[in-house]
PDB file of C-alpha atoms in Angstrom:
ATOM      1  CA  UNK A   1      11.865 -22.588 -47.778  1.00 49.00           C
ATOM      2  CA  UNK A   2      10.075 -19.518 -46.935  1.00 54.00           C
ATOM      3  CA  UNK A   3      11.692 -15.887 -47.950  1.00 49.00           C
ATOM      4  CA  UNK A   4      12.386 -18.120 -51.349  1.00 46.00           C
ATOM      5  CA  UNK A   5      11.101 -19.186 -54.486  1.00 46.00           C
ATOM      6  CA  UNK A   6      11.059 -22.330 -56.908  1.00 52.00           C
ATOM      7  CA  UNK A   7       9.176 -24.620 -59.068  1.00 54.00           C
ATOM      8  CA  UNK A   8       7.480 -27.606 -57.211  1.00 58.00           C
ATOM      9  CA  UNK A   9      11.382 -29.076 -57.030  1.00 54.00           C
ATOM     10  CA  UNK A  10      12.813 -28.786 -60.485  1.00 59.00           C
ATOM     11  CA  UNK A  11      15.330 -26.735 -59.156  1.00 60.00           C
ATOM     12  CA  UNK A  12      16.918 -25.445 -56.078  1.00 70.00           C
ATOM     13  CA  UNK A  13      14.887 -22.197 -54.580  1.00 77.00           C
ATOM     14  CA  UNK A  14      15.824 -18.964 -55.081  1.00 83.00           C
ATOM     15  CA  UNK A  15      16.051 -16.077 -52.623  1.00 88.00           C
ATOM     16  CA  UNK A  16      13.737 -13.263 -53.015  1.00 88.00           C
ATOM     17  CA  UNK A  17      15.564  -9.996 -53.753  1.00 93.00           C
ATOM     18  CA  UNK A  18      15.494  -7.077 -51.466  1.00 96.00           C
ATOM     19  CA  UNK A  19      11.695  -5.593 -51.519  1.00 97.00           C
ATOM     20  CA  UNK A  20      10.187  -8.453 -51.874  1.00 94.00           C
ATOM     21  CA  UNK A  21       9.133 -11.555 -50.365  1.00 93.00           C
ATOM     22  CA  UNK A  22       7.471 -15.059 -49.945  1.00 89.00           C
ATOM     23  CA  UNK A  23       5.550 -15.759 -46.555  1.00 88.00           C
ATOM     24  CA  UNK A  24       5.371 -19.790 -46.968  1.00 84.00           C
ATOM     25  CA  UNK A  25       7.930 -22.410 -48.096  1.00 77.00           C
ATOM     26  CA  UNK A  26       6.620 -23.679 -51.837  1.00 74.00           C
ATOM     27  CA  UNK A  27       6.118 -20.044 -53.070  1.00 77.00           C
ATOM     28  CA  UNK A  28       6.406 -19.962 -56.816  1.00 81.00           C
ATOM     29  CA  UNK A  29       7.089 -16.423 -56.699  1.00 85.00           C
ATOM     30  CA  UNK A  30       7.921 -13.490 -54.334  1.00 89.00           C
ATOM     31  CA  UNK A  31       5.668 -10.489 -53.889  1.00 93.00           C
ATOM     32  CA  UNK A  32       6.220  -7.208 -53.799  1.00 96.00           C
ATOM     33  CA  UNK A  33       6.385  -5.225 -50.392  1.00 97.00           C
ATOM     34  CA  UNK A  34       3.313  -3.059 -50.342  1.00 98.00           C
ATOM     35  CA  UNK A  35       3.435   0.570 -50.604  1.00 98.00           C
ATOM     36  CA  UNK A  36       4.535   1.840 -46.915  1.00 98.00           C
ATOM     37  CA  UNK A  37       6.447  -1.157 -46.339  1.00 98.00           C
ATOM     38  CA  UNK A  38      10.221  -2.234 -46.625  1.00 98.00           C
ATOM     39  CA  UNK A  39      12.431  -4.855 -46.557  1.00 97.00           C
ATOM     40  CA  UNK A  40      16.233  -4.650 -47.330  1.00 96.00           C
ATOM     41  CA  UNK A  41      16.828  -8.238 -46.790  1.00 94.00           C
ATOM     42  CA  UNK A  42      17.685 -10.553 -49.121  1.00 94.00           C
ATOM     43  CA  UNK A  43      15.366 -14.230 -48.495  1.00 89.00           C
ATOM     44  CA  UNK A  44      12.821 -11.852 -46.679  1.00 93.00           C
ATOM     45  CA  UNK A  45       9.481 -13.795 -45.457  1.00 92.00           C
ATOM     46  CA  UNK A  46       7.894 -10.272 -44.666  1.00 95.00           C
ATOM     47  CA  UNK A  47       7.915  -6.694 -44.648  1.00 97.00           C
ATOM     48  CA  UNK A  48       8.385  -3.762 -41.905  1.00 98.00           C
ATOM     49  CA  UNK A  49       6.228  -0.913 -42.203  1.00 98.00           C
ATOM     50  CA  UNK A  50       7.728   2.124 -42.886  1.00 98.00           C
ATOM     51  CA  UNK A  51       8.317   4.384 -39.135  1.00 98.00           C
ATOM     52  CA  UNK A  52       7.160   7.828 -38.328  1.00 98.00           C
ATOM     53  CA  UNK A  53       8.597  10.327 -40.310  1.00 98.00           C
ATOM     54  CA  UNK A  54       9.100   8.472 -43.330  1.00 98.00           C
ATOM     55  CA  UNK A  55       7.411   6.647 -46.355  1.00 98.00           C
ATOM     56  CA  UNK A  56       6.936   4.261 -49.387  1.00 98.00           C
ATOM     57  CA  UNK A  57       5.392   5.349 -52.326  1.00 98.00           C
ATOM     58  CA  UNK A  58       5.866   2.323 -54.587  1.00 97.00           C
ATOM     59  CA  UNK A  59       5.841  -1.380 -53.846  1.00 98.00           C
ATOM     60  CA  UNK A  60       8.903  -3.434 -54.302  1.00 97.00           C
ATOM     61  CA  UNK A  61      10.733  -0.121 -51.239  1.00 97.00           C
ATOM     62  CA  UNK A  62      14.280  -1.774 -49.763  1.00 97.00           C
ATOM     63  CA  UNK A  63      13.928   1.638 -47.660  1.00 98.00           C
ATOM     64  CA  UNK A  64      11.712   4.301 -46.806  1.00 98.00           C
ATOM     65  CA  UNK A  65      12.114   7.516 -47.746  1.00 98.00           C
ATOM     66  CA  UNK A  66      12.613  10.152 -44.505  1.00 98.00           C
ATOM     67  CA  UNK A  67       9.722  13.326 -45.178  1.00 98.00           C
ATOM     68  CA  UNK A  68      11.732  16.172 -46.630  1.00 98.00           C
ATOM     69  CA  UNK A  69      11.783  19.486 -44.200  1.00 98.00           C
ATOM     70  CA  UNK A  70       8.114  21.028 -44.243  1.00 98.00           C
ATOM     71  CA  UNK A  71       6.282  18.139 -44.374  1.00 98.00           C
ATOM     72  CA  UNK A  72       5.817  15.233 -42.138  1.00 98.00           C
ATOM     73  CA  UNK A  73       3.946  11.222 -41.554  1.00 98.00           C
ATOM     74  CA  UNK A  74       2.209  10.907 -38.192  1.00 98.00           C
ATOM     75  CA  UNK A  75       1.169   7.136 -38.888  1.00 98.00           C
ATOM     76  CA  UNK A  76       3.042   4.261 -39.658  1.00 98.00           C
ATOM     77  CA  UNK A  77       3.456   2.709 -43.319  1.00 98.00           C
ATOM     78  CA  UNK A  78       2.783   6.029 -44.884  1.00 98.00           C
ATOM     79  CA  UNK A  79       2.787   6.224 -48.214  1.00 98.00           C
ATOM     80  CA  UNK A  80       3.237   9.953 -48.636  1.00 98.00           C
ATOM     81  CA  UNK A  81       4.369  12.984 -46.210  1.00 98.00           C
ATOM     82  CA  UNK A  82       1.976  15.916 -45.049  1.00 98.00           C
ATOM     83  CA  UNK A  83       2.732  19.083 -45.628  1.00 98.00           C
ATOM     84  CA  UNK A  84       3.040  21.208 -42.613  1.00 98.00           C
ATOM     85  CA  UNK A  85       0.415  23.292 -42.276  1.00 98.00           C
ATOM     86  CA  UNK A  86       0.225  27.175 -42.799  1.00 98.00           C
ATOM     87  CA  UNK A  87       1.195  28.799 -38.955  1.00 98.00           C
ATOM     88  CA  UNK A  88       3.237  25.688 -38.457  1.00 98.00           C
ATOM     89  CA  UNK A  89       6.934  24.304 -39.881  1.00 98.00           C
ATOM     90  CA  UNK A  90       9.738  21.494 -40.390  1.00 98.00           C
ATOM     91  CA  UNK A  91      12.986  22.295 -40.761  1.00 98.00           C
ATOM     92  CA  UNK A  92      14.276  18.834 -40.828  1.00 98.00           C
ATOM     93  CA  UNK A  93      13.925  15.470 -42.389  1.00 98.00           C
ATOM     94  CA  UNK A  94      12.634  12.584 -41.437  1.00 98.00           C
ATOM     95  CA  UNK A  95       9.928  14.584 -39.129  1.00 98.00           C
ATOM     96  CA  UNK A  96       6.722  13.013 -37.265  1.00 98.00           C
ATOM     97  CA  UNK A  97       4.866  16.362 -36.328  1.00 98.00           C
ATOM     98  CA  UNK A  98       5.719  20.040 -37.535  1.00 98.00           C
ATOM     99  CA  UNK A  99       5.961  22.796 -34.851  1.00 98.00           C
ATOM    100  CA  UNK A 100       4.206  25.849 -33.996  1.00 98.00           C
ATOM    101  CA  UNK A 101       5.873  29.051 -35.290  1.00 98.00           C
ATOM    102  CA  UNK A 102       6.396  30.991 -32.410  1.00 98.00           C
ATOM    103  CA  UNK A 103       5.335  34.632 -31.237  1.00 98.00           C
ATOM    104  CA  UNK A 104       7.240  37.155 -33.949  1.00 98.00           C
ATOM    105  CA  UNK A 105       7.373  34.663 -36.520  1.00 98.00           C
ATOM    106  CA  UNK A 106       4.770  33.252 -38.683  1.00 98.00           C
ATOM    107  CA  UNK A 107       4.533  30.897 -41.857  1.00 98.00           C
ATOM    108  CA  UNK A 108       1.823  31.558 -44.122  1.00 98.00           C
ATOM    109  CA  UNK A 109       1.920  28.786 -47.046  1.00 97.00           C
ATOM    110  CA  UNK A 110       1.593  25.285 -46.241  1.00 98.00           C
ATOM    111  CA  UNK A 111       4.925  23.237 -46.071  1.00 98.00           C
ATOM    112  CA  UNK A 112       7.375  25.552 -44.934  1.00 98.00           C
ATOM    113  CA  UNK A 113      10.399  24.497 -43.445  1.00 98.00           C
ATOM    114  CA  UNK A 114      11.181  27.683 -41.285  1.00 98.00           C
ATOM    115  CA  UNK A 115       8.908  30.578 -39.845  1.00 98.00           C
ATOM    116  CA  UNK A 116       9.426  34.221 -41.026  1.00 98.00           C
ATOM    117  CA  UNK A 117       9.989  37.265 -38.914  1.00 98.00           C
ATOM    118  CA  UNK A 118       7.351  39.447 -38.930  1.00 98.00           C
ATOM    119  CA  UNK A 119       8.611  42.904 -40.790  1.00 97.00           C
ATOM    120  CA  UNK A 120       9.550  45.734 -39.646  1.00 97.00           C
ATOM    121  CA  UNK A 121       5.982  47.710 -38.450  1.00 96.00           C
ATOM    122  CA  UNK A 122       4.554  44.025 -37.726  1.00 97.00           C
ATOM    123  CA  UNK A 123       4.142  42.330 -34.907  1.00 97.00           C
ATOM    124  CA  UNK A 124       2.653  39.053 -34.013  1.00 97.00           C
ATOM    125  CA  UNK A 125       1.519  37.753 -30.858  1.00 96.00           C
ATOM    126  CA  UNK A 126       0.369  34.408 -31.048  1.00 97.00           C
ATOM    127  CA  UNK A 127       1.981  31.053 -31.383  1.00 97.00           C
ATOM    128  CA  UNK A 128       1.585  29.844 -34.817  1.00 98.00           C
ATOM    129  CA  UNK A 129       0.622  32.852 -36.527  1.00 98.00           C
ATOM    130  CA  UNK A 130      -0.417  32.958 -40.678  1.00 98.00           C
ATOM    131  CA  UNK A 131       0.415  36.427 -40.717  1.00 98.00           C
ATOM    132  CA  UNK A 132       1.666  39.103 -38.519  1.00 98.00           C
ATOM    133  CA  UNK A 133      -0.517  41.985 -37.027  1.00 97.00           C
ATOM    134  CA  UNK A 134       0.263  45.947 -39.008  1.00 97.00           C
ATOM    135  CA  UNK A 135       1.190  48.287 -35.795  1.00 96.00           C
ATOM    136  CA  UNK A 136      -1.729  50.755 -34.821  1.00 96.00           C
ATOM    137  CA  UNK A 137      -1.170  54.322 -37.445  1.00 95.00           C
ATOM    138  CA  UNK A 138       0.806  56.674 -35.579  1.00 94.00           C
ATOM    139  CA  UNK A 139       3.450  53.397 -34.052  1.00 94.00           C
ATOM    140  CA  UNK A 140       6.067  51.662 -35.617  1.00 94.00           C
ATOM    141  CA  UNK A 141       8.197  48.914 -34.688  1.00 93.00           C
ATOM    142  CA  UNK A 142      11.657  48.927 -36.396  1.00 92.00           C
ATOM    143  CA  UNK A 143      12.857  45.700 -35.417  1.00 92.00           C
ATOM    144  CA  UNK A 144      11.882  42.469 -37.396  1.00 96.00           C
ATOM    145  CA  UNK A 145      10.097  39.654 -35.321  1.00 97.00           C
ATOM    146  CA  UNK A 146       8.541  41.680 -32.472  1.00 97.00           C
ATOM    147  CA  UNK A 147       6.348  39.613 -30.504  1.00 97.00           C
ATOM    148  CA  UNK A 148       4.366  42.027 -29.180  1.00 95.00           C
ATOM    149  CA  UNK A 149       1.324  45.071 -29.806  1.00 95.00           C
ATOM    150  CA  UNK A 150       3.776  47.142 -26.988  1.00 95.00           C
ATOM    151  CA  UNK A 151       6.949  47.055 -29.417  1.00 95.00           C
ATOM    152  CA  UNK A 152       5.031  49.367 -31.561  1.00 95.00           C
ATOM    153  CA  UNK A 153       5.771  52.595 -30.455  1.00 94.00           C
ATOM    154  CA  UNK A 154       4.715  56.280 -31.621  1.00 90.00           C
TER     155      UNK A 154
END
């Protein structure tokens, strides 16, 4: 019987265990789901590839692993997570695409899971900044995250 093992009769078959799995009836053995697949089933006959936002490093998975916040799988039966990268974050599992940081905030290392404010006598103006923008001499800004050259003032 398919999603089972035995030998040519001697013996009733056996189920596969979870992560694995035999395609035809008259397997002698199960196989291992491949890396990026699944199966939780018991008597499985194939594997599921893993879903966006998640993974399976080894062979032999029952389930996939959601990313961890700051990184992220865009394809199906991934076998690792992305990192986000730098000007962009994740602040959740499990995530398909990171986001832009937005105007204020920036994220300068890959993989971050939230965007900083820009300091105090920084500014930044762009969506998905690396780094925020020093005020002109002579302005300051006193507030954390301003989004804007104009919140620099003498």
């Amino acid at each position: 019987m398919a999603g089972s093992w035995g030998v040519n009769g001697i013996a009733p078959c056996t189920p596969c265990d979870a992560g694995t799995f035999a395609a035809n009836a008259g397997s002698f053995f199960c196989e291992a789901c491949a890396v990026g697949t699944f199966t939780s089933d018991v008597g499985s006959t194939s594997c599921q590839d893993c879903s966006l936002g998640s993974y399976a490093a080894q062979p032999g998975t029952i389930a996939c692993t959601l990313c961890e916040p700051g990184r992220y799988s865009d394809v199906y039966a991934a076998t690792e997570c992305a990192s986000c990268p730098p000007g962009y974050f994740s602040d959740q599992e499990g995530q398909s695409a990171c986001l832009l940081c937005s105007a204020g905030t920036f994220a300068a290392e890959p993989g971050s899971s939230t965007c900083q404010p820009c300091a105090a006598g920084r500014y930044s103006e762009v969506l998905g900044a690396t780094e925020c923008t020093e005020c002109s001499p002579g302005t300051f800004s006193a507030d954390a995250g301003a989004n804007s050259s104009q919140a620099c003032t003498p």
